[in-house]
Coordinates of C-alpha atoms and ligand atoms in Angstrom, one line a residue:
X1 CA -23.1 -2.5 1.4
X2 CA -22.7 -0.1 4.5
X3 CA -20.1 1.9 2.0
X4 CA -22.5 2.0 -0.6
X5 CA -25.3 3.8 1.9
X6 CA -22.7 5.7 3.1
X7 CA -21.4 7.7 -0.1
X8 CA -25.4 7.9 -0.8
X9 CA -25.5 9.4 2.8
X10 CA -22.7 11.9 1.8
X11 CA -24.1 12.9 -1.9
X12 CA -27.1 14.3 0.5
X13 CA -25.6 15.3 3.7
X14 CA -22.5 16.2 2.9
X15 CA -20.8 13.2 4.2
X16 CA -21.4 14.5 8.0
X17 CA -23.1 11.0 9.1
X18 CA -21.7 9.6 12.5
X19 CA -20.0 6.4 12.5
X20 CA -20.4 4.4 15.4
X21 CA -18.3 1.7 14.5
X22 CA -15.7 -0.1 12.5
X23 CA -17.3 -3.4 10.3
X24 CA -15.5 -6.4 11.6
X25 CA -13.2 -8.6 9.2
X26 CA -15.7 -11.4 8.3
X27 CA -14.2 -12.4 4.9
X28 CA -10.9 -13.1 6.9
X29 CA -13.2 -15.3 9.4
X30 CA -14.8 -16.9 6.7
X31 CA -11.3 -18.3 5.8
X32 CA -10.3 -19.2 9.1
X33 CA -13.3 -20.7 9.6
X34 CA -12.8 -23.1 7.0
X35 CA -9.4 -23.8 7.6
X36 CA -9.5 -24.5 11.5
X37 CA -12.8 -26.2 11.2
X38 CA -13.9 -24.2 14.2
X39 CA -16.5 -21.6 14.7
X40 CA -14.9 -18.1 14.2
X41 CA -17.7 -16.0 15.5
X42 CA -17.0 -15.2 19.1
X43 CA -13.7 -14.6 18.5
X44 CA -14.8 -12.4 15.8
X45 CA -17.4 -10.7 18.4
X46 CA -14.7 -10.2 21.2
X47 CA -11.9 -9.1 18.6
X48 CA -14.1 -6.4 17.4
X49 CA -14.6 -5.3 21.4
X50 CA -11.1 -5.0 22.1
X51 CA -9.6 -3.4 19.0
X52 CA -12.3 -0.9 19.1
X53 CA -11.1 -0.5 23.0
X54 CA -7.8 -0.2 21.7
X55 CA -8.3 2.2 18.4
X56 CA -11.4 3.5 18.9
X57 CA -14.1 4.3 16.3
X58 CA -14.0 5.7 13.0
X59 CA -15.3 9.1 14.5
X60 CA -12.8 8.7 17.6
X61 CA -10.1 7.2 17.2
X62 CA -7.5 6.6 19.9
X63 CA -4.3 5.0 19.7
X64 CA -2.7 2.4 21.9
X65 CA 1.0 2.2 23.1
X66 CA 1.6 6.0 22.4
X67 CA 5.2 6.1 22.6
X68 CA 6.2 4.5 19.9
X69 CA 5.6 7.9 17.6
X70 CA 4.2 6.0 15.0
X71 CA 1.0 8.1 14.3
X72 CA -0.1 11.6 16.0
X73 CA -3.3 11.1 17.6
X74 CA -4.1 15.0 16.2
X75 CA -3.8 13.6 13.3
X76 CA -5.4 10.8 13.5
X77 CA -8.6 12.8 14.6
X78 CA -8.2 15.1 11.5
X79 CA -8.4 12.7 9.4
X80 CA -11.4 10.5 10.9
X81 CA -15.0 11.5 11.6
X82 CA -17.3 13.6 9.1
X83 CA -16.3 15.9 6.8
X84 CA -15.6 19.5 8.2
X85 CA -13.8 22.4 8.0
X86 CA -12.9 24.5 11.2
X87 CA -13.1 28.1 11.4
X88 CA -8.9 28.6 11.3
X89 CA -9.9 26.3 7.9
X90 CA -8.5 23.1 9.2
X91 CA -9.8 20.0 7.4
X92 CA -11.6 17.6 9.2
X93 CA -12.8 14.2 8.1
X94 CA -9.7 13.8 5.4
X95 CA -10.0 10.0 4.8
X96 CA -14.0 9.6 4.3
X97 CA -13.5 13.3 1.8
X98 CA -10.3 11.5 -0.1
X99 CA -10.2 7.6 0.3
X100 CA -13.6 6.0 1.5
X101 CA -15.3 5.7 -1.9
X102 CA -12.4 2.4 -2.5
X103 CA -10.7 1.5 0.7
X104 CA -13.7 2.1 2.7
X105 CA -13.8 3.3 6.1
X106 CA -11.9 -0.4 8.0
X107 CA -9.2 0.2 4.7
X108 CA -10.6 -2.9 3.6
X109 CA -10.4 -2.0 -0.2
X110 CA -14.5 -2.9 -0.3
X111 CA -15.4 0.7 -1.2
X112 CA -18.3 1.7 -3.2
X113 CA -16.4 2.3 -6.4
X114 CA -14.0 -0.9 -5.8
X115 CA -15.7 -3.3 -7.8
X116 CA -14.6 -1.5 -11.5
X117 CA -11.5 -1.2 -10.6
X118 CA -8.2 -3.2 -11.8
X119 CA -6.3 -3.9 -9.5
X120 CA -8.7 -3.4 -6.6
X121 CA -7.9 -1.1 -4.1
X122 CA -5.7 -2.1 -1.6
X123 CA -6.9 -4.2 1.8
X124 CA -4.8 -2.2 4.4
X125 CA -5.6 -4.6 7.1
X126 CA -3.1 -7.3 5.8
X127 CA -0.1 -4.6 6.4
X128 CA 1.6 -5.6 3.1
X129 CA 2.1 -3.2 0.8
X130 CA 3.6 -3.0 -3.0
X131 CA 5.0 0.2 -4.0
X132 CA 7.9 0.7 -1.4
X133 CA 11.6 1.3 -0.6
X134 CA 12.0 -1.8 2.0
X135 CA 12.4 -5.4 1.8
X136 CA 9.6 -7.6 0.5
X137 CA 8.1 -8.2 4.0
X138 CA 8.7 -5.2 5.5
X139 CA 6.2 -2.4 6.0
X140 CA 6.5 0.7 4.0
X141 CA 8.4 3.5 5.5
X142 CA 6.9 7.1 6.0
X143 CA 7.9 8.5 3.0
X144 CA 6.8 5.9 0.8
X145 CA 3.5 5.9 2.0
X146 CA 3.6 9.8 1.3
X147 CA 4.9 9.4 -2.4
X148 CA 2.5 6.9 -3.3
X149 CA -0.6 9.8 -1.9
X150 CA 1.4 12.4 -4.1
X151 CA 2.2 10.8 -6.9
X152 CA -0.3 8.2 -7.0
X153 CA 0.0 4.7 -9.0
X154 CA 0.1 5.5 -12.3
X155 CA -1.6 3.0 -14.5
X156 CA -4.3 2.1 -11.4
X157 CA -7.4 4.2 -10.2
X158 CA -5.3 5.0 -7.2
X159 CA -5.1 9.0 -8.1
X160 CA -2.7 11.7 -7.1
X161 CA -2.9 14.0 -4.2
X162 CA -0.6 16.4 -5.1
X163 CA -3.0 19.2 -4.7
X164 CA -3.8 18.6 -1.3
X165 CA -2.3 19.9 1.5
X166 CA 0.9 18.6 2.4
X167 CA -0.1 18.8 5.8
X168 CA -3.0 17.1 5.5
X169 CA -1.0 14.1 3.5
X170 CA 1.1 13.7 6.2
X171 CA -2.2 13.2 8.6
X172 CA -3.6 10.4 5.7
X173 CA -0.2 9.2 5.8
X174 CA -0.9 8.5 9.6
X175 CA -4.1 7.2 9.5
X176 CA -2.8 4.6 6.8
X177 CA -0.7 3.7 9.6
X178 CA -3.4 3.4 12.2
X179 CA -5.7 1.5 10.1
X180 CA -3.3 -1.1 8.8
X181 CA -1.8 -1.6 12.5
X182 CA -5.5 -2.0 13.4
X183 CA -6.8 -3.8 10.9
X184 CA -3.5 -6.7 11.1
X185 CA -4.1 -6.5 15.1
X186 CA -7.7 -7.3 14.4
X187 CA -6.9 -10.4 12.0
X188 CA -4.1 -11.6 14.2
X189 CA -6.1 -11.3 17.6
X190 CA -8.8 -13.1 15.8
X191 CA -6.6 -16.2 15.0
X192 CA -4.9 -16.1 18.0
X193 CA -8.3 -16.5 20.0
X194 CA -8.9 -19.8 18.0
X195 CA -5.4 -20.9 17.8
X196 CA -4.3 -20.3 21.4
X197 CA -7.4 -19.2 23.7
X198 CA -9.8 -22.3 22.6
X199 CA -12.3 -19.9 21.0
X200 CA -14.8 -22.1 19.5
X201 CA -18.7 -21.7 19.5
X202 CA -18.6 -20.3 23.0
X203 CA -16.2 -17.6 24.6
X204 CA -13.3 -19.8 26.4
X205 CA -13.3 -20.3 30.2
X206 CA -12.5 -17.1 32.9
X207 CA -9.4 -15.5 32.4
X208 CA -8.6 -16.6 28.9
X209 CA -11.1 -14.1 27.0
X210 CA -10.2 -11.2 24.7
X211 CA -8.4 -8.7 26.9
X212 CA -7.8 -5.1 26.2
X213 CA -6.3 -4.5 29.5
X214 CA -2.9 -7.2 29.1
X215 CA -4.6 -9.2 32.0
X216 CA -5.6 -12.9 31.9
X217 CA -4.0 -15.0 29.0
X218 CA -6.3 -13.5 27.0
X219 CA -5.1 -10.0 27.5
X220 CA -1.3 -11.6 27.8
X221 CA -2.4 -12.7 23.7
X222 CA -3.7 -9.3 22.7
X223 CA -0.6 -7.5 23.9
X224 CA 1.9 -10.2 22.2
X225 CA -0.1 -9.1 19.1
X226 CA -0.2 -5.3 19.6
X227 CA 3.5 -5.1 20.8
X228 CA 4.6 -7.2 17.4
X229 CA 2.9 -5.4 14.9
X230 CA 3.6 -1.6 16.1
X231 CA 7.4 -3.0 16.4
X232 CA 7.0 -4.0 12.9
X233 CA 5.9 -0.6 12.1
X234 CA 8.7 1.2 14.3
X235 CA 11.6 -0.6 13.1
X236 CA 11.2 -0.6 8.8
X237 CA 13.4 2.3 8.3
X238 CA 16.1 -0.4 9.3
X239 CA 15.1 -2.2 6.3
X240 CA 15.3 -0.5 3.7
X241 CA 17.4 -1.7 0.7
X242 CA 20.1 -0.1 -0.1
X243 CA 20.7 0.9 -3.8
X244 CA 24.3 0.2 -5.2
X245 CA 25.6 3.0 -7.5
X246 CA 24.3 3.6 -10.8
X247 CA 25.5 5.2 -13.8
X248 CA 23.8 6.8 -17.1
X249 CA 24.9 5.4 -19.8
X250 CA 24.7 7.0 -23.5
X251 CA 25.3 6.1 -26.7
X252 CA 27.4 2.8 -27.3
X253 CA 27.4 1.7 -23.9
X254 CA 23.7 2.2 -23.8
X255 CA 23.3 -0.1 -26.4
X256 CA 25.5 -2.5 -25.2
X257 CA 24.2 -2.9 -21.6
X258 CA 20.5 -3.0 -23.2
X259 CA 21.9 -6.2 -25.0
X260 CA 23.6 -7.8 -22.3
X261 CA 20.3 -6.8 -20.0
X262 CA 18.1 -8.3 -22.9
X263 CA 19.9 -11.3 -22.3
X264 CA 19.4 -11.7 -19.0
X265 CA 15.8 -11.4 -19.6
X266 CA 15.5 -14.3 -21.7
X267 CA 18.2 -16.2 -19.2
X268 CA 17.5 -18.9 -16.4
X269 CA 18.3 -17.5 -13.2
X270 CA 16.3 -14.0 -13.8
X271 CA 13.5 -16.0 -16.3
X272 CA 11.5 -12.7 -16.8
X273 CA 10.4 -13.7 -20.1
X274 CA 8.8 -16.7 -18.6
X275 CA 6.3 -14.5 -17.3
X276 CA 6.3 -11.2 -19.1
X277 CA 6.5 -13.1 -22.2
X278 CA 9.7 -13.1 -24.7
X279 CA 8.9 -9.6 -26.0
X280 CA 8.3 -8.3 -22.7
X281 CA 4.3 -7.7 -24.1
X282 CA 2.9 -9.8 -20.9
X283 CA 1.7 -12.3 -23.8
X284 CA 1.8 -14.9 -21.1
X285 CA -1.0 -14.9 -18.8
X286 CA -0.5 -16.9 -15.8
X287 CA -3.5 -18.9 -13.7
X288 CA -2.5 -16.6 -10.3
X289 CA -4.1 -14.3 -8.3
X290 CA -2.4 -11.6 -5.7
X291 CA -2.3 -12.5 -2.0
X292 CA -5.6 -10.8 -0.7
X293 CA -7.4 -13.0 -3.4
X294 CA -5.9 -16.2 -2.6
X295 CA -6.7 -15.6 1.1
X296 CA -10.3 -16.5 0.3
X297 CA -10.0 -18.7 -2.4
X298 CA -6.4 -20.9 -3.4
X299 CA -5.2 -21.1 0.2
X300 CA -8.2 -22.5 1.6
X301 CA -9.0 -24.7 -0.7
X302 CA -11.6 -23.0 -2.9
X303 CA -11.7 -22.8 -7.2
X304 CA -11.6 -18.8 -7.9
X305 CA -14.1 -19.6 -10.0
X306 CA -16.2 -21.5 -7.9
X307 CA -19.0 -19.5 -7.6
X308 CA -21.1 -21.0 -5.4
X309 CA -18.7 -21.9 -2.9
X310 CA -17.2 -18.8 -2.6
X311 CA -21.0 -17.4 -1.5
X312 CA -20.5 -17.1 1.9
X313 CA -17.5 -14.9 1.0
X314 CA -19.1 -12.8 -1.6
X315 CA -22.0 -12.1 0.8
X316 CA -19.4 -11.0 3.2
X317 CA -18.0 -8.5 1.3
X318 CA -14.9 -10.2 -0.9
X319 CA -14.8 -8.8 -4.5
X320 CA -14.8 -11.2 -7.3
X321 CA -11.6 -12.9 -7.7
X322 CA -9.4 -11.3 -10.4
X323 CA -6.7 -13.1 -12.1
X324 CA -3.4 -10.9 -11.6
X325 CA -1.1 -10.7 -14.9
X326 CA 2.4 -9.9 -15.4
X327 CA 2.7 -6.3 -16.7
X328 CA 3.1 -5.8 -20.3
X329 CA 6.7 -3.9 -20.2
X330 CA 6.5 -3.4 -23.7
X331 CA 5.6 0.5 -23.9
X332 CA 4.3 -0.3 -20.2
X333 CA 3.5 2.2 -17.5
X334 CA 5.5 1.4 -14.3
X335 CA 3.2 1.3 -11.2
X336 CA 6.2 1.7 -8.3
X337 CA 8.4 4.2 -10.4
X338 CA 11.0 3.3 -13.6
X339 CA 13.6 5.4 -12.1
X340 CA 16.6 2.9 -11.4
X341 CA 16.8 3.1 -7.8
X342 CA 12.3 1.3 -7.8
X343 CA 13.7 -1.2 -10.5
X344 CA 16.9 -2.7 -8.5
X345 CA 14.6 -2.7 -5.7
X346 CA 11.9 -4.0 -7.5
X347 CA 14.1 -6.6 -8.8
X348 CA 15.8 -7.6 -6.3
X349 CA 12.6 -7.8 -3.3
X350 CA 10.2 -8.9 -6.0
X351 CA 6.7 -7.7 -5.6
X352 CA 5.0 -8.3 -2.1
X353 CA 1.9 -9.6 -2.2
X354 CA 2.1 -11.0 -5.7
X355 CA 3.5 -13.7 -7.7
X356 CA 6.7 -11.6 -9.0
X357 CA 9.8 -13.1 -7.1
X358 CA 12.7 -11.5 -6.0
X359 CA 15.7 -12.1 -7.1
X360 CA 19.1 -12.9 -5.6
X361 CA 21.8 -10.2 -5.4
X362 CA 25.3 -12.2 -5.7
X363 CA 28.4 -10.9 -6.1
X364 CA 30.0 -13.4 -8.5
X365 CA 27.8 -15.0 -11.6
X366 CA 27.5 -18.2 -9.9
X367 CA 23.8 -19.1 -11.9
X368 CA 21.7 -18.8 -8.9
X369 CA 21.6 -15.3 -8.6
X370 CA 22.3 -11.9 -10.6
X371 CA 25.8 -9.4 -10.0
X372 CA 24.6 -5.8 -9.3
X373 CA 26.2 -4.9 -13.1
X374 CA 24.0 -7.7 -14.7
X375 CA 20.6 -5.9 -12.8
X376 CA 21.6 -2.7 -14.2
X377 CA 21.7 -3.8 -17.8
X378 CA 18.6 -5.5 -17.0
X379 CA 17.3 -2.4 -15.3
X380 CA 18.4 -0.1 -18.9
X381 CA 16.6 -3.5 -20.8
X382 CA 13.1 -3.0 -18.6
X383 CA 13.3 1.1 -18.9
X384 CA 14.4 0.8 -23.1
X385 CA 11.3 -1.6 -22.7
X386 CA 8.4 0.7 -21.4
X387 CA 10.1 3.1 -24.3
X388 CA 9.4 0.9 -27.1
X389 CA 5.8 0.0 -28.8
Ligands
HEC401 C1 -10.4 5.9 -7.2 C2 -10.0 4.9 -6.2 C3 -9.0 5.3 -5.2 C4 -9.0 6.4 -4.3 C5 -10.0 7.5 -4.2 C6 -7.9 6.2 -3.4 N1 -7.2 5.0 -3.7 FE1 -5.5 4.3 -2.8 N2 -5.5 2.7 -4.1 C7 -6.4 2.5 -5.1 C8 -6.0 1.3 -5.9 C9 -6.7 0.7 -7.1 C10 -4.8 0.8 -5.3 C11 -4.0 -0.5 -5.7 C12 -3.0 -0.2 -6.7 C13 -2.1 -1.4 -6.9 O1 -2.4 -2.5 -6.5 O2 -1.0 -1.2 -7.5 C14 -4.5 1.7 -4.2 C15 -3.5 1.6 -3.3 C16 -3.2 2.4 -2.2 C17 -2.1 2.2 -1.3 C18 -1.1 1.0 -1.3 C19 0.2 1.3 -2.0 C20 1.1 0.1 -1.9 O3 2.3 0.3 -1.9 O4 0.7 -1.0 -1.9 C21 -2.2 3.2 -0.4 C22 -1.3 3.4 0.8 C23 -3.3 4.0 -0.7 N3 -3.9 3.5 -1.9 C24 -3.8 5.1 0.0 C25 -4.8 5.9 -0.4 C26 -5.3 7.1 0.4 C27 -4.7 7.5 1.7 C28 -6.3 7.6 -0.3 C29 -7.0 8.9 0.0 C30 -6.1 10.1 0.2 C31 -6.5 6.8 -1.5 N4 -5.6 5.8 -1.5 C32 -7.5 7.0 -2.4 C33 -7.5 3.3 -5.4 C34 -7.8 4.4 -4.8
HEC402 C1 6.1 -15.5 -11.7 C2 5.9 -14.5 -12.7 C3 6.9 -13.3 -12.8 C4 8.2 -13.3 -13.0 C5 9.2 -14.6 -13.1 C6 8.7 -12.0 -13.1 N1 7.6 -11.1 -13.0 FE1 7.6 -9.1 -13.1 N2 5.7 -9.0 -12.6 C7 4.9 -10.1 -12.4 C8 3.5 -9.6 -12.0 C9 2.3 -10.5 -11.7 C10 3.6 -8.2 -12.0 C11 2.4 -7.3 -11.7 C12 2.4 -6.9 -10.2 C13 1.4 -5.9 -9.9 O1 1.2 -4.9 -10.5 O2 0.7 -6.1 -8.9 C14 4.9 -7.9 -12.4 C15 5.4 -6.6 -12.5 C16 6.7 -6.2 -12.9 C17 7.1 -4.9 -13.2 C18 6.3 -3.6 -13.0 C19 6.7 -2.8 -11.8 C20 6.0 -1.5 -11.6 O3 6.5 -0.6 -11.0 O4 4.9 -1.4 -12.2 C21 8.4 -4.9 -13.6 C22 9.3 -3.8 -14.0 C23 8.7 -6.3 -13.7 N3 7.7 -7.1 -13.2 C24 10.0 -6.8 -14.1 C25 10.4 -8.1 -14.0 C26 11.7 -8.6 -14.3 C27 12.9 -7.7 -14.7 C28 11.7 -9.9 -14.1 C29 12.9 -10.8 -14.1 C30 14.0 -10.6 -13.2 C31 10.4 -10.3 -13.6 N4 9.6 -9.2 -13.6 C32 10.0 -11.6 -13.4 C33 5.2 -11.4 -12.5 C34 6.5 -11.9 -12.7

């Protein structure tokens, strides 16, 4: 709702409003309150106090353990706060000129414009992302994060920001690092207050309250939490997946890797066709959802198309469960790149945050997993795929 006034606020005022404040996670509250069967609200309270002590406010932000060069703070400030330009014709206020209208200011994906969109726009605050060069649950690296803003995701509302700045990207790409980190710190301090602090309907006894500060046990919690997730940050360039060597095929041997790769397809350790149908025309659609949907619905218990228990979660901002399909591949646009290098990887880490597996990498055909030869045939299969109609 606040997103909604606030692109209102910018159609008249030129989107220089001051923001006092990030919203706090209540969807992800909601679903904790269910499952722990205890009251999330102060820790949701005392969470929002001490990552807002920690990262500041959508205006100011600030960034805590500083060495880890993970984001600039200079950038971070160019990219937060109103929309500006200074008189040297810096740009101020990047993320609320290029991105708030569907992530919204937390990066919850609940922007203004969210609801027509398939796929919605992504929910930073999880830290899992799709479209990247690293193992399934590893974070994105830098550069990923910077080819998805310039090249967009074809085939979803997510545009491309080719024409902006590249300095300027490289400040968004930070401040899609600072609002993930603080958006996951936020969710994790939350369930760590209820989990290990005895949050409940009242704040927990002295000492053991939300600390910003790493005193108490409750500032001991918070700085296990902060500590983890920047590491995960600091050390993904460590995992990224290395790509075997690859080599263009043409005419006969084209055709004959495209028929092995067809086979493997329709085989039963890779089983595409299972879900992307026997043509690959995504004829098949499944009964699943992506990650951020089942967090408020499947894994707690609740029918996606229960409307009136999922209420509570609607009111709080969660956008109307969509079922996720399999892409058609047939004549299909590829979201994460059809370049051979984003289908091994793609193939091999499956799709984070989504039902599409990963499969094994094994080095002799042993029917649990695929050879690196038999992925590239099915790599030429998929690519001759999105060729055909
Ligand atoms: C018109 C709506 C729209 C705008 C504007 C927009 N995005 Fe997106 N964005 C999306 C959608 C939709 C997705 C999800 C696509 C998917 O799931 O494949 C997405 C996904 C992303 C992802 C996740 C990629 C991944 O690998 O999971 C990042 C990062 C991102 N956007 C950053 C930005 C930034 C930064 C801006 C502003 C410079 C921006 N977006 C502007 C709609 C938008
Ligand atoms: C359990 C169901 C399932 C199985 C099995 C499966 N996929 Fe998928 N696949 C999906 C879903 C769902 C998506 C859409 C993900 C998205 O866009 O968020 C997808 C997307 C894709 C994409 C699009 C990637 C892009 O960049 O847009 C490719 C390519 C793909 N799958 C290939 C395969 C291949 C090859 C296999 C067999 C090794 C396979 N899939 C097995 C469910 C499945």
């Amino acid at each position: 709702m606040r997103n909604a006034v606030l692109i209102a606020v910018c159609f008249i005022l030129g989107c220089d409003a001051r923001i006092e404040t990030f919203l706090p996670n209540r969807v992800f509250s909601l679903s904790l309150e269910k499952t722990r069967g205890a009251s999330a609200e102060r820790a949701t309270e005392d969470a929002r106090r001490v990552v807002q002590e920690l990262y500041g406010t959508p205006d100011d932000p600030s960034w805590p353990l500083p060495d880890n060069n993970l984001a600039d703070l200079q950038n971070l400030v160019r990219s937060s706060g109103p929309v500006s330009s200074e008189k040297d014709g810096t740009h101020l206020g990047l993320f609320r000129e290029h991105c708030v209208v569907c992530h919204a200011l937390e990066g919850s994906g609940l922007g203004a414009a969210s609801v027509f969109q398939n796929p919605y726009p992504r929910d930073f605050r999880h830290g899992v992302f799709k479209w990247k060069s690293t193992e399934r649950g590893k974070k994105p690296t830098r550069h990923d994060i910077r080819q998805i803003l310039v090249n967009g995701i074809p085939g979803t509302a997510m545009p491309s920001f080719a024409l902006v700045d590249p300095e300027d990207v490289d400040a968004l790409v930070d401040y899609v690092i600072f609002l993930s980190t603080r958006g996951e710190v936020e969710r994790r301090v939350i369930a760590a207050a209820i989990d290990e602090l005895d949050y409940g309907e009242t704040s927990p006894e002295d000492g053991w309250e939300l600390d910003s500060r790493n005193e108490g046990e409750g500032g001991e919690v918070v700085h296990e939490v902060l500590e983890r997730v920047h590491a995960d940050w600091a050390e993904t360039q460590d995992h990224e997946v290395p790509v075997p060597s690859f080599s263009d095929l043409t005419g006969k041997a084209l055709a004959a890797s495209i028929a092995r790769g067809k086979e493997v397809f329709h085989g039963k350790v890779a089983n595409c066709a299972g879900c992307h149908g026997p043509s690959g025309d995504g004829s098949l659609p499944t009964l699943d959802y992506d990650d951020w949907t089942k967090e408020y619905t499947t894994r707690i218990g609740l029918t996606p198309d229960d409307d009136e228990a999922l209420k509570p979660f609607r009111e709080a901002g969660a956008l109307k469960p969509r079922r996720i399909m399999p892409r058609k591949l047939q004549g299909g646009v590829f979201h994460g790149g059809g370049d051979a290098a984003s289908l091994f990887r793609r193939i091999t880490q499956g799709i984070a945050g989504t039902p599409m597996p990963a499969v094994e990498v094994v080095s002799e055909p042993n029917g649990k997993g695929l050879t690196v030869e038999e992925i590239w045939d099915l790599v030429r299969y998929v690519q001759h795929l999105s060729t055909s109609r």
